[in-house]
Short mmCIF file of C-alpha atoms in Angstrom, two decimals:
data_model
loop_
_atom_site.label_atom_id
_atom_site.label_comp_id
_atom_site.label_asym_id
_atom_site.label_seq_id
_atom_site.Cartn_x
_atom_site.Cartn_y
_atom_site.Cartn_z
CA MET A 293 14.41 68.73 -69.16
CA TYR A 294 12.03 71.15 -70.06
CA ALA A 295 11.17 69.73 -73.70
CA PHE A 296 11.02 66.38 -71.80
CA VAL A 297 8.56 67.29 -69.24
CA SER A 298 6.33 69.23 -71.91
CA MET A 299 6.09 65.99 -74.13
CA ILE A 300 5.12 64.01 -71.28
CA SER A 301 2.11 66.69 -70.24
CA ALA A 302 0.97 66.84 -73.64
CA TRP A 303 0.89 62.84 -74.02
CA ALA A 304 -0.36 61.78 -70.47
CA ILE A 305 -3.85 62.01 -70.74
CA PRO A 306 -4.21 60.94 -74.25
CA VAL A 307 -2.21 57.63 -73.33
CA ILE A 308 -4.40 57.18 -70.63
CA ILE A 309 -7.83 57.81 -72.13
CA VAL A 310 -6.69 55.08 -74.82
CA PHE A 311 -4.78 52.60 -72.24
CA ILE A 312 -7.50 52.10 -69.71
CA PRO A 313 -10.57 50.84 -72.58
CA LEU A 314 -7.65 48.69 -74.33
CA TYR A 315 -6.53 47.27 -70.90
CA ALA A 316 -10.06 46.50 -69.76
CA ALA A 317 -11.05 44.87 -72.97
CA TYR A 318 -7.89 42.77 -72.72
CA ARG A 319 -9.32 41.74 -69.39
CA LYS A 320 -12.70 40.86 -70.88
CA VAL A 321 -14.20 43.55 -69.09
CA PRO A 322 -17.47 44.73 -70.66
CA VAL A 323 -15.74 48.21 -71.26
CA TYR A 324 -19.16 50.22 -72.48
CA GLU A 325 -21.71 48.70 -69.89
CA SER A 326 -18.93 49.23 -67.12
CA PHE A 327 -18.70 53.04 -68.46
CA VAL A 328 -22.59 53.24 -68.20
CA GLU A 329 -22.95 51.49 -65.30
CA GLY A 330 -20.45 54.13 -63.72
CA ALA A 331 -22.20 57.29 -64.98
CA LYS A 332 -25.84 55.85 -63.85
CA ASP A 333 -23.78 55.87 -60.18
CA GLY A 334 -22.58 59.13 -60.69
CA PHE A 335 -25.63 60.55 -61.51
CA ASP A 336 -27.20 59.33 -58.30
CA THR A 337 -24.28 60.46 -56.23
CA ALA A 338 -24.66 64.04 -57.97
CA ILE A 339 -28.66 63.95 -56.72
CA ARG A 340 -27.51 63.26 -53.03
CA ILE A 341 -24.90 65.89 -52.69
CA ILE A 342 -27.34 68.70 -53.80
CA PRO A 343 -28.45 69.39 -50.44
CA HIS A 344 -24.69 69.50 -48.78
CA LEU A 345 -23.69 71.85 -52.05
CA VAL A 346 -26.29 74.38 -51.04
CA GLY A 347 -25.53 74.22 -47.50
CA MET A 348 -22.07 74.70 -48.05
CA MET A 349 -22.80 77.65 -50.39
CA VAL A 350 -25.03 79.34 -48.11
CA ALA A 351 -22.64 78.90 -45.27
CA ILE A 352 -19.92 80.57 -47.43
CA SER A 353 -22.25 83.62 -48.64
CA VAL A 354 -22.97 84.10 -44.85
CA PHE A 355 -19.04 83.92 -43.94
CA ARG A 356 -18.26 86.58 -46.45
CA ALA A 357 -21.27 88.68 -46.48
CA SER A 358 -21.33 89.04 -42.39
CA GLY A 359 -17.40 90.72 -42.68
CA ALA A 360 -16.50 87.72 -40.55
CA MET A 361 -13.74 87.05 -43.13
CA GLU A 362 -12.64 90.79 -43.03
CA LEU A 363 -12.70 91.05 -39.23
CA LEU A 364 -10.40 87.86 -38.79
CA LEU A 365 -8.13 88.85 -41.69
CA GLY A 366 -7.94 92.44 -39.54
CA TRP A 367 -6.87 90.77 -36.43
CA SER A 368 -4.35 88.70 -38.25
CA ARG A 369 -2.83 90.71 -40.63
CA PRO A 370 -0.35 92.65 -38.01
CA LEU A 371 1.08 89.38 -37.27
CA PHE A 372 1.74 88.08 -40.62
CA ASP A 373 3.21 91.68 -41.56
CA MET A 374 5.52 91.18 -38.60
CA ILE A 375 6.89 87.98 -39.76
CA GLY A 376 6.96 88.94 -43.49
CA ILE A 377 4.03 87.20 -45.15
CA PRO A 378 2.45 89.26 -47.53
CA SER A 379 -1.00 90.12 -46.07
CA GLU A 380 -2.29 90.01 -49.91
CA VAL A 381 -2.34 86.39 -50.05
CA LEU A 382 -3.88 86.18 -46.15
CA PRO A 383 -7.58 85.72 -47.55
CA LEU A 384 -6.45 82.47 -49.67
CA ALA A 385 -5.56 80.90 -46.41
CA ILE A 386 -9.25 81.37 -45.35
CA LEU A 387 -10.70 81.02 -48.53
CA ARG A 388 -8.90 77.92 -49.91
CA PRO A 389 -10.30 75.47 -47.68
CA ILE A 390 -13.78 76.59 -47.93
CA THR A 391 -14.39 77.16 -51.76
CA GLY A 392 -12.37 76.34 -54.58
CA ALA A 393 -14.38 79.05 -56.67
CA GLY A 394 -13.78 81.67 -54.32
CA SER A 395 -9.95 81.20 -53.61
CA LEU A 396 -9.43 80.94 -57.31
CA ALA A 397 -11.43 84.11 -58.20
CA PHE A 398 -9.07 85.88 -55.67
CA THR A 399 -6.16 84.36 -57.16
CA THR A 400 -7.04 85.81 -60.06
CA ASP A 401 -7.55 89.15 -58.95
CA LEU A 402 -4.34 88.67 -57.14
CA LEU A 403 -2.33 87.60 -60.49
CA GLN A 404 -4.28 90.87 -62.66
CA GLN A 405 -3.08 93.21 -59.80
CA PHE A 406 0.29 92.07 -59.34
CA GLY A 407 1.01 90.11 -62.28
CA PRO A 408 1.92 86.36 -62.39
CA ASP A 409 5.53 86.88 -62.09
CA SER A 410 5.47 89.08 -58.97
CA MET A 411 6.20 87.34 -55.30
CA ILE A 412 2.44 87.87 -54.40
CA GLY A 413 1.48 86.07 -57.72
CA ARG A 414 3.67 83.59 -57.13
CA ILE A 415 2.83 82.55 -53.55
CA ALA A 416 -0.93 82.96 -54.52
CA SER A 417 -0.73 80.11 -57.20
CA THR A 418 1.60 77.76 -55.37
CA ILE A 419 -0.98 78.09 -52.44
CA GLN A 420 -3.98 77.42 -55.02
CA GLY A 421 -1.98 74.26 -56.29
CA SER A 422 -0.66 72.74 -52.53
CA THR A 423 -3.73 73.36 -50.89
CA ASP A 424 -7.25 71.86 -50.94
CA THR A 425 -10.75 72.68 -50.30
CA THR A 426 -11.10 70.92 -47.07
CA LEU A 427 -14.44 71.97 -45.69
CA TYR A 428 -15.97 71.73 -49.24
CA VAL A 429 -14.79 68.24 -49.64
CA ILE A 430 -15.36 67.18 -46.02
CA THR A 431 -19.30 68.84 -46.58
CA VAL A 432 -19.94 67.04 -49.80
CA TYR A 433 -18.21 63.97 -50.10
CA PHE A 434 -18.64 62.66 -46.53
CA GLY A 435 -22.12 63.81 -46.62
CA ALA A 436 -22.94 62.11 -50.13
CA ILE A 437 -21.92 58.29 -48.14
CA GLY A 438 -23.12 58.96 -45.04
CA ILE A 439 -20.25 59.73 -42.85
CA ARG A 440 -21.43 61.85 -40.01
CA LYS A 441 -17.98 62.04 -37.91
CA ALA A 442 -15.79 63.78 -39.62
CA SER A 443 -13.57 65.22 -36.88
CA TYR A 444 -10.42 63.68 -37.51
CA ALA A 445 -10.59 64.35 -41.14
CA LEU A 446 -11.24 67.90 -40.84
CA LYS A 447 -8.48 68.40 -38.06
CA VAL A 448 -5.80 66.68 -40.72
CA GLY A 449 -7.38 68.46 -43.64
CA LEU A 450 -6.92 71.71 -41.78
CA ILE A 451 -3.54 70.98 -40.40
CA SER A 452 -2.45 69.62 -44.34
CA ASP A 453 -3.98 73.22 -45.71
CA ALA A 454 -1.92 75.11 -42.92
CA VAL A 455 1.49 73.23 -43.96
CA GLY A 456 0.54 73.84 -47.18
CA PHE A 457 0.27 77.28 -46.96
CA VAL A 458 3.44 77.80 -44.66
CA ALA A 459 5.07 75.66 -47.19
CA SER A 460 4.18 77.63 -50.46
CA ILE A 461 5.80 80.67 -48.92
CA LEU A 462 9.01 79.35 -47.71
CA ILE A 463 9.33 77.42 -51.14
CA CYS A 464 8.64 80.65 -52.91
CA TYR A 465 11.01 82.67 -51.01
CA LEU A 466 13.58 80.24 -51.33
CA VAL A 467 13.40 79.52 -55.42
CA PHE A 468 12.41 83.17 -56.47
CA ALA A 469 13.77 85.38 -53.91
#
């Protein structure tokens, strides 16, 4: 089974990259012109999201530099220790919805400190793959297309991140403990 999944993983992207232009040509879609038009739209989108990116990066820096993250972790750590969640992964619950780069850097530090095959390493890796950068997505993408009322998307995204965090811990304990 492992060999089959490895083979699919190795061939999936090349097959998709070849299949899409061939299928488009078969359907008489001007492939190159469509690509250039999409690239032009992508450049315009990138220009529109720059102010949102800058604002989000400033907010993340203020949150971390002010000590608010450490304060929040200090308050919640006793509760999580009591229910058996490793306190080393708690910052991921806060960082992951805010910043992908920050949470990846933190996960990398955990993997270097505890090892990828430790329970903490496995939980951190599973959290990294099971949650999303909700605040980043809402700020940048919703801002780029002009959506101003994002409260429902924010609630659903943060609830999904919380479920992903808890499910990651439970699954790791079920599978690896």
